[in-house]
Coordinates of N, CA and C in Angstrom, one line a residue:
M1 N -23.7 20.9 123.7 CA -24.8 20.1 124.3 C -24.2 19.1 125.3
A2 N -23.1 18.5 125.0 CA -22.5 17.5 125.8 C -22.2 18.1 127.2
S3 N -22.0 19.4 127.3 CA -21.7 20.0 128.6 C -23.0 20.4 129.3
G4 N -24.1 20.1 128.8 CA -25.4 20.4 129.4 C -26.0 21.7 129.0
D5 N -25.5 22.3 127.9 CA -26.0 23.6 127.5 C -27.4 23.5 126.8
A6 N -28.4 24.0 127.5 CA -29.8 23.9 127.1 C -30.0 24.7 125.8
Q7 N -29.3 25.8 125.6 CA -29.5 26.5 124.4 C -28.9 25.8 123.2
A8 N -27.9 25.0 123.4 CA -27.3 24.2 122.3 C -28.3 23.1 121.9
A9 N -29.0 22.5 122.9 CA -30.0 21.5 122.7 C -31.2 22.1 121.9
A10 N -31.6 23.3 122.3 CA -32.7 23.9 121.6 C -32.4 24.2 120.2
A11 N -31.1 24.6 119.9 CA -30.7 24.9 118.6 C -30.7 23.6 117.7
L12 N -30.2 22.5 118.3 CA -30.2 21.3 117.7 C -31.6 20.8 117.3
V13 N -32.6 21.0 118.2 CA -34.0 20.6 117.9 C -34.5 21.5 116.8
R14 N -34.3 22.8 116.9 CA -34.8 23.7 115.8 C -34.2 23.4 114.4
R15 N -33.0 23.0 114.4 CA -32.3 22.8 113.2 C -32.7 21.4 112.5
Y16 N -32.9 20.4 113.3 CA -33.2 19.1 112.8 C -34.6 18.5 113.0
Q17 N -35.5 19.3 113.6 CA -36.8 18.7 114.0 C -37.6 18.2 112.7
A18 N -37.5 19.0 111.7 CA -38.3 18.6 110.5 C -37.7 17.3 109.9
R19 N -36.4 17.2 109.8 CA -35.8 16.0 109.2 C -36.0 14.8 110.1
V20 N -35.9 14.9 111.4 CA -36.1 13.8 112.4 C -37.6 13.4 112.3
F21 N -38.5 14.3 112.4 CA -39.9 13.9 112.3 C -40.2 13.3 110.9
G22 N -39.7 13.8 109.9 CA -39.9 13.3 108.5 C -39.5 11.9 108.4
L23 N -38.3 11.6 108.9 CA -37.8 10.2 108.8 C -38.6 9.3 109.7
A24 N -39.0 9.7 110.9 CA -39.8 8.9 111.8 C -41.2 8.6 111.1
R25 N -41.7 9.6 110.5 CA -43.1 9.5 109.9 C -43.0 8.5 108.7
T26 N -41.9 8.6 107.9 CA -41.7 7.7 106.8 C -41.6 6.3 107.2
I27 N -41.0 6.0 108.3 CA -40.8 4.7 108.8 C -42.1 4.1 109.5
V28 N -42.7 4.9 110.4 CA -43.8 4.4 111.2 C -45.1 4.7 110.5
R29 N -45.2 5.7 109.6 CA -46.4 6.0 108.9 C -47.6 6.5 109.7
E30 N -47.4 6.9 110.9 CA -48.4 7.4 111.7 C -47.9 8.7 112.4
P31 N -48.6 9.8 112.2 CA -48.1 11.1 112.7 C -47.9 11.1 114.2
A32 N -48.8 10.6 115.0 CA -48.7 10.6 116.4 C -47.5 9.7 116.9
L33 N -47.4 8.6 116.3 CA -46.2 7.7 116.7 C -44.9 8.4 116.3
A34 N -44.9 9.0 115.1 CA -43.7 9.7 114.6 C -43.3 10.8 115.6
E35 N -44.3 11.5 116.1 CA -44.0 12.6 117.1 C -43.3 12.0 118.3
E36 N -43.8 10.9 118.8 CA -43.2 10.2 120.0 C -41.8 9.8 119.7
V37 N -41.6 9.2 118.5 CA -40.2 8.7 118.1 C -39.3 9.9 118.0
A38 N -39.7 11.0 117.4 CA -38.9 12.2 117.2 C -38.5 12.8 118.6
Q39 N -39.5 12.9 119.5 CA -39.2 13.4 120.8 C -38.2 12.5 121.5
E40 N -38.4 11.2 121.5 CA -37.5 10.3 122.1 C -36.1 10.4 121.5
A41 N -36.0 10.6 120.2 CA -34.7 10.8 119.5 C -33.9 11.9 120.1
F42 N -34.6 13.1 120.3 CA -33.9 14.2 120.8 C -33.6 14.0 122.3
V43 N -34.4 13.4 123.0 CA -34.1 13.1 124.4 C -32.9 12.2 124.5
R44 N -32.8 11.2 123.7 CA -31.6 10.3 123.6 C -30.4 11.0 123.2
A45 N -30.5 11.9 122.2 CA -29.4 12.7 121.8 C -28.9 13.6 123.0
W46 N -29.8 14.1 123.7 CA -29.4 15.0 124.9 C -28.7 14.1 125.9
R47 N -29.3 13.0 126.3 CA -28.7 12.1 127.3 C -27.3 11.5 126.9
H48 N -27.2 11.2 125.6 CA -26.0 10.6 125.1 C -25.1 11.5 124.3
S49 N -25.2 12.8 124.5 CA -24.5 13.7 123.6 C -23.0 13.5 123.8
A50 N -22.5 13.1 124.9 CA -21.1 12.9 125.2 C -20.6 11.8 124.3
A51 N -21.4 10.9 123.9 CA -21.0 9.7 123.1 C -20.7 10.1 121.6
Y52 N -21.2 11.3 121.2 CA -21.1 11.7 119.8 C -19.6 12.0 119.5
D53 N -19.1 11.4 118.4 CA -17.7 11.6 118.0 C -17.7 12.2 116.5
S54 N -17.3 13.4 116.4 CA -17.3 14.0 115.1 C -16.5 13.3 114.0
R55 N -15.5 12.5 114.5 CA -14.7 11.8 113.5 C -15.4 10.6 112.9
R56 N -16.5 10.2 113.5 CA -17.3 9.1 113.0 C -18.4 9.5 112.0
G57 N -18.7 10.8 112.0 CA -19.8 11.2 111.1 C -20.4 12.6 111.5
A58 N -21.3 13.1 110.7 CA -21.9 14.4 111.0 C -23.0 14.2 112.1
V59 N -23.3 15.3 112.7 CA -24.3 15.3 113.7 C -25.7 14.8 113.2
S60 N -26.0 15.3 112.0 CA -27.2 14.8 111.3 C -27.3 13.3 111.2
T61 N -26.2 12.7 110.7 CA -26.1 11.3 110.6 C -26.3 10.6 111.9
W62 N -25.7 11.0 112.9 CA -25.8 10.5 114.3 C -27.3 10.6 114.7
L63 N -27.9 11.7 114.6 CA -29.2 12.0 115.1 C -30.2 11.2 114.3
L64 N -30.1 11.1 113.0 CA -31.0 10.4 112.1 C -30.8 8.8 112.3
T65 N -29.7 8.4 112.7 CA -29.5 7.0 113.0 C -30.2 6.6 114.3
I66 N -30.2 7.5 115.3 CA -30.9 7.3 116.5 C -32.4 7.3 116.2
T67 N -32.9 8.2 115.4 CA -34.3 8.2 115.0 C -34.7 7.0 114.3
R68 N -33.9 6.5 113.3 CA -34.2 5.3 112.5 C -34.3 4.1 113.5
N69 N -33.4 3.9 114.4 CA -33.4 2.8 115.3 C -34.6 2.9 116.2
L70 N -35.0 4.0 116.7 CA -36.2 4.2 117.6 C -37.4 3.9 116.8
A71 N -37.5 4.3 115.5 CA -38.7 4.1 114.7 C -38.9 2.6 114.5
I72 N -37.8 1.9 114.2 CA -37.8 0.5 113.9 C -38.3 -0.2 115.2
D73 N -37.7 0.2 116.4 CA -38.2 -0.4 117.6 C -39.6 -0.2 117.9
A74 N -40.1 1.0 117.5 CA -41.6 1.3 117.7 C -42.4 0.4 116.9
L75 N -42.0 0.1 115.6 CA -42.7 -0.8 114.8 C -42.7 -2.2 115.3
R76 N -41.6 -2.6 115.9 CA -41.5 -4.0 116.5 C -42.5 -4.1 117.7
L77 N -42.5 -3.1 118.5 CA -43.4 -3.1 119.6 C -44.9 -3.1 119.2
K78 N -45.2 -2.5 118.1 CA -46.5 -2.3 117.6 C -47.1 -3.6 117.0
R79 N -46.3 -4.5 116.6 CA -46.7 -5.8 116.0 C -47.6 -6.6 116.9
E80 N -48.5 -7.4 116.2 CA -49.3 -8.2 117.0 C -48.5 -9.3 117.7
E81 N -49.1 -9.9 118.7 CA -48.5 -11.0 119.4 C -48.2 -12.2 118.4
P82 N -47.0 -12.8 118.5 CA -46.8 -13.9 117.6 C -47.6 -15.1 118.0
V83 N -47.9 -15.9 117.0 CA -48.7 -17.1 117.2 C -47.8 -18.3 116.9
D84 N -47.8 -19.3 117.8 CA -47.0 -20.5 117.7 C -47.4 -21.2 116.4
P85 N -46.4 -21.6 115.6 CA -46.7 -22.2 114.3 C -47.6 -23.5 114.5
Q86 N -47.4 -24.2 115.6 CA -48.3 -25.4 115.8 C -49.7 -25.0 116.0
V87 N -49.9 -24.0 116.8 CA -51.3 -23.5 117.1 C -51.9 -23.0 115.7
L88 N -51.2 -22.3 114.9 CA -51.7 -21.9 113.6 C -52.1 -23.0 112.7
M89 N -51.2 -24.0 112.7 CA -51.4 -25.2 111.9 C -52.7 -25.9 112.3
T90 N -52.9 -26.0 113.6 CA -54.1 -26.7 114.2 C -55.3 -25.9 113.8
K91 N -55.3 -24.6 113.8 CA -56.4 -23.8 113.5 C -56.7 -23.8 112.0
L92 N -55.6 -23.8 111.2 CA -55.8 -23.8 109.7 C -56.4 -25.2 109.3
L93 N -56.0 -26.2 109.9 CA -56.4 -27.5 109.4 C -57.7 -28.0 110.1
A94 N -58.2 -27.3 111.1 CA -59.4 -27.6 111.8 C -60.6 -27.6 110.8
V95 N -61.5 -28.5 111.0 CA -62.7 -28.6 110.2 C -63.8 -27.8 110.9
E96 N -64.2 -26.7 110.3 CA -65.3 -25.9 110.8 C -66.6 -26.2 110.1
P97 N -67.7 -26.0 110.7 CA -69.0 -26.1 110.0 C -69.0 -25.1 108.8
A98 N -69.5 -25.5 107.7 CA -69.5 -24.7 106.5 C -70.1 -23.3 106.7
D99 N -71.1 -23.2 107.5 CA -71.8 -21.9 107.7 C -71.0 -20.9 108.6
E100 N -69.9 -21.4 109.3 CA -69.1 -20.5 110.2 C -67.9 -20.0 109.5
A101 N -67.3 -20.7 108.6 CA -66.0 -20.3 108.0 C -66.3 -19.6 106.6
P102 N -65.7 -18.5 106.4 CA -65.9 -17.8 105.1 C -65.4 -18.8 104.0
Q103 N -66.0 -18.7 102.8 CA -65.7 -19.6 101.7 C -64.3 -19.7 101.3
D104 N -63.6 -18.5 101.2 CA -62.2 -18.4 100.8 C -61.3 -19.1 101.9
E105 N -61.7 -18.8 103.1 CA -60.9 -19.4 104.2 C -61.0 -20.9 104.2
E106 N -62.2 -21.4 104.0 CA -62.4 -22.9 104.0 C -61.7 -23.5 102.8
F107 N -61.7 -22.8 101.7 CA -61.0 -23.3 100.5 C -59.5 -23.5 100.8
V108 N -58.9 -22.5 101.5 CA -57.5 -22.6 101.8 C -57.3 -23.8 102.8
R109 N -58.1 -23.9 103.8 CA -58.0 -25.0 104.7 C -58.1 -26.3 104.0
Q110 N -59.1 -26.5 103.1 CA -59.2 -27.7 102.4 C -58.0 -28.0 101.6
A111 N -57.4 -27.0 100.9 CA -56.2 -27.2 100.1 C -55.0 -27.7 101.0
L112 N -54.9 -27.1 102.2 CA -53.8 -27.5 103.1 C -54.0 -28.9 103.7
R113 N -55.3 -29.2 104.0 CA -55.6 -30.5 104.5 C -55.3 -31.6 103.4
G114 N -55.3 -31.2 102.2 CA -55.0 -32.2 101.1 C -53.5 -32.5 101.0
L115 N -52.7 -31.8 101.7 CA -51.2 -32.0 101.6 C -50.7 -32.9 102.7
P116 N -49.6 -33.6 102.5 CA -49.0 -34.3 103.7 C -48.6 -33.2 104.7
G117 N -48.7 -33.6 106.0 CA -48.5 -32.7 107.1 C -47.2 -31.9 107.1
E118 N -46.1 -32.6 106.7 CA -44.8 -31.9 106.6 C -44.7 -30.9 105.5
Q119 N -45.5 -31.1 104.4 CA -45.5 -30.1 103.4 C -46.4 -28.9 103.8
A120 N -47.5 -29.2 104.4 CA -48.4 -28.1 104.9 C -47.7 -27.3 105.9
R121 N -47.0 -27.9 106.8 CA -46.3 -27.1 107.8 C -45.2 -26.3 107.2
A122 N -44.4 -26.8 106.3 CA -43.4 -26.0 105.6 C -44.0 -24.8 104.9
I123 N -45.1 -25.0 104.2 CA -45.8 -23.9 103.5 C -46.3 -22.8 104.5
V124 N -46.9 -23.3 105.6 CA -47.4 -22.3 106.6 C -46.2 -21.5 107.2
L125 N -45.1 -22.2 107.5 CA -43.9 -21.5 108.0 C -43.4 -20.5 107.0
A126 N -43.4 -20.8 105.7 CA -42.9 -19.9 104.7 C -43.8 -18.8 104.4
V127 N -45.1 -19.1 104.3 CA -46.1 -18.1 103.9 C -46.5 -17.2 105.0
F128 N -46.9 -17.8 106.1 CA -47.4 -17.0 107.2 C -46.3 -16.4 108.1
Y129 N -45.2 -17.0 108.2 CA -44.1 -16.6 109.1 C -42.9 -16.0 108.3
G130 N -43.0 -16.1 107.0 CA -41.9 -15.5 106.2 C -40.6 -16.2 106.4
M131 N -40.6 -17.4 106.8 CA -39.3 -18.1 107.0 C -38.7 -18.6 105.7
S132 N -37.4 -18.6 105.7 CA -36.6 -19.1 104.5 C -36.5 -20.6 104.6
G133 N -36.1 -21.3 103.6 CA -35.9 -22.7 103.6 C -34.9 -23.1 104.7
R134 N -33.9 -22.3 104.8 CA -32.8 -22.5 105.8 C -33.4 -22.5 107.2
K135 N -34.3 -21.5 107.5 CA -34.9 -21.4 108.8 C -35.9 -22.5 109.1
I136 N -36.6 -22.9 108.1 CA -37.5 -24.1 108.2 C -36.8 -25.3 108.5
A137 N -35.7 -25.5 107.8 CA -34.8 -26.7 108.0 C -34.3 -26.7 109.5
E138 N -33.9 -25.6 110.0 CA -33.4 -25.4 111.3 C -34.5 -25.8 112.4
I139 N -35.7 -25.2 112.2 CA -36.8 -25.4 113.1 C -37.2 -26.9 113.1
E140 N -37.3 -27.4 111.9 CA -37.8 -28.8 111.8 C -36.7 -29.9 112.1
G141 N -35.5 -29.4 112.1 CA -34.4 -30.4 112.4 C -34.2 -31.3 111.2
I142 N -34.3 -30.7 110.0 CA -34.1 -31.5 108.7 C -33.0 -30.9 107.9
P143 N -32.5 -31.6 106.9 CA -31.5 -30.9 106.0 C -32.2 -29.9 105.1
L144 N -31.4 -28.9 104.7 CA -31.9 -27.8 103.9 C -32.6 -28.3 102.6
G145 N -32.0 -29.2 101.9 CA -32.6 -29.8 100.7 C -34.0 -30.4 101.0
T146 N -34.2 -31.0 102.1 CA -35.5 -31.6 102.4 C -36.5 -30.6 102.6
A147 N -36.1 -29.5 103.3 CA -37.1 -28.4 103.6 C -37.5 -27.8 102.2
K148 N -36.5 -27.6 101.3 CA -36.9 -27.0 100.0 C -37.7 -27.9 99.2
T149 N -37.5 -29.2 99.3 CA -38.3 -30.2 98.6 C -39.7 -30.2 99.1
R150 N -39.9 -30.1 100.4 CA -41.2 -30.1 101.0 C -42.0 -28.8 100.5
L151 N -41.3 -27.7 100.5 CA -41.9 -26.5 100.0 C -42.3 -26.6 98.5
R152 N -41.4 -27.1 97.7 CA -41.6 -27.2 96.3 C -42.7 -28.1 95.9
R153 N -42.7 -29.3 96.5 CA -43.7 -30.3 96.3 C -45.1 -29.8 96.8
G154 N -45.1 -29.2 98.0 CA -46.4 -28.7 98.5 C -47.0 -27.6 97.7
M155 N -46.1 -26.7 97.2 CA -46.6 -25.6 96.3 C -47.1 -26.2 95.0
A156 N -46.4 -27.2 94.5 CA -46.9 -27.8 93.2 C -48.3 -28.5 93.4
K157 N -48.5 -29.2 94.5 CA -49.7 -29.8 94.8 C -50.8 -28.8 95.0
L158 N -50.5 -27.7 95.6 CA -51.5 -26.6 95.8 C -51.9 -26.0 94.5
R159 N -50.9 -25.8 93.6 CA -51.2 -25.3 92.2 C -52.2 -26.2 91.5
V160 N -51.9 -27.5 91.6 CA -52.8 -28.4 90.9 C -54.2 -28.3 91.5
Q161 N -54.3 -28.2 92.8 CA -55.6 -28.1 93.5 C -56.3 -26.8 93.0
L162 N -55.6 -25.8 93.0 CA -56.2 -24.5 92.6 C -56.7 -24.5 91.1
E163 N -55.9 -25.1 90.3 CA -56.3 -25.2 88.8 C -57.5 -26.1 88.7
V164 N -57.6 -27.2 89.4 CA -58.8 -28.1 89.3 C -60.0 -27.4 89.8
S165 N -59.9 -26.7 91.0 CA -61.0 -26.0 91.6 C -61.5 -24.8 90.8
D166 N -60.6 -24.1 90.1 CA -61.0 -22.9 89.3 C -61.7 -23.3 88.1
G167 N -61.4 -24.5 87.5 CA -62.0 -24.8 86.2 C -63.3 -25.5 86.4

């Protein structure tokens, strides 16, 4: 295939198409997107076949690694546009007329408004953005211990609010 042999490329596709498509479908979970990923994986293998080194692994490993990377890239491209944490905080803490906001949503907003701003922000960054204490500390420009304390205290206050509201 590295020398441009189309028959070798066709043989590669026939031999690995089920495995490549299967891996792509497992990762992206959509048949149409998995087909695109699989096709692109074979195109990349064709274009970069000279880069394959049999000493580094089997052809299947090389091809499935290409597939995995393309599938992950496809998932990344498919994600929604990111929202600035400050914009999200403003929307979450905004007071809406009771008839416009769903009851559960308003309950969460009320609970967050009941927290000090730095605790609410730490919780939003952790819950909605999946950030670790270390990342929150880095973004906020505070020591790691302070970020963890804000999270812990904020979660404890939310727990108390939830218990009071449920009873």
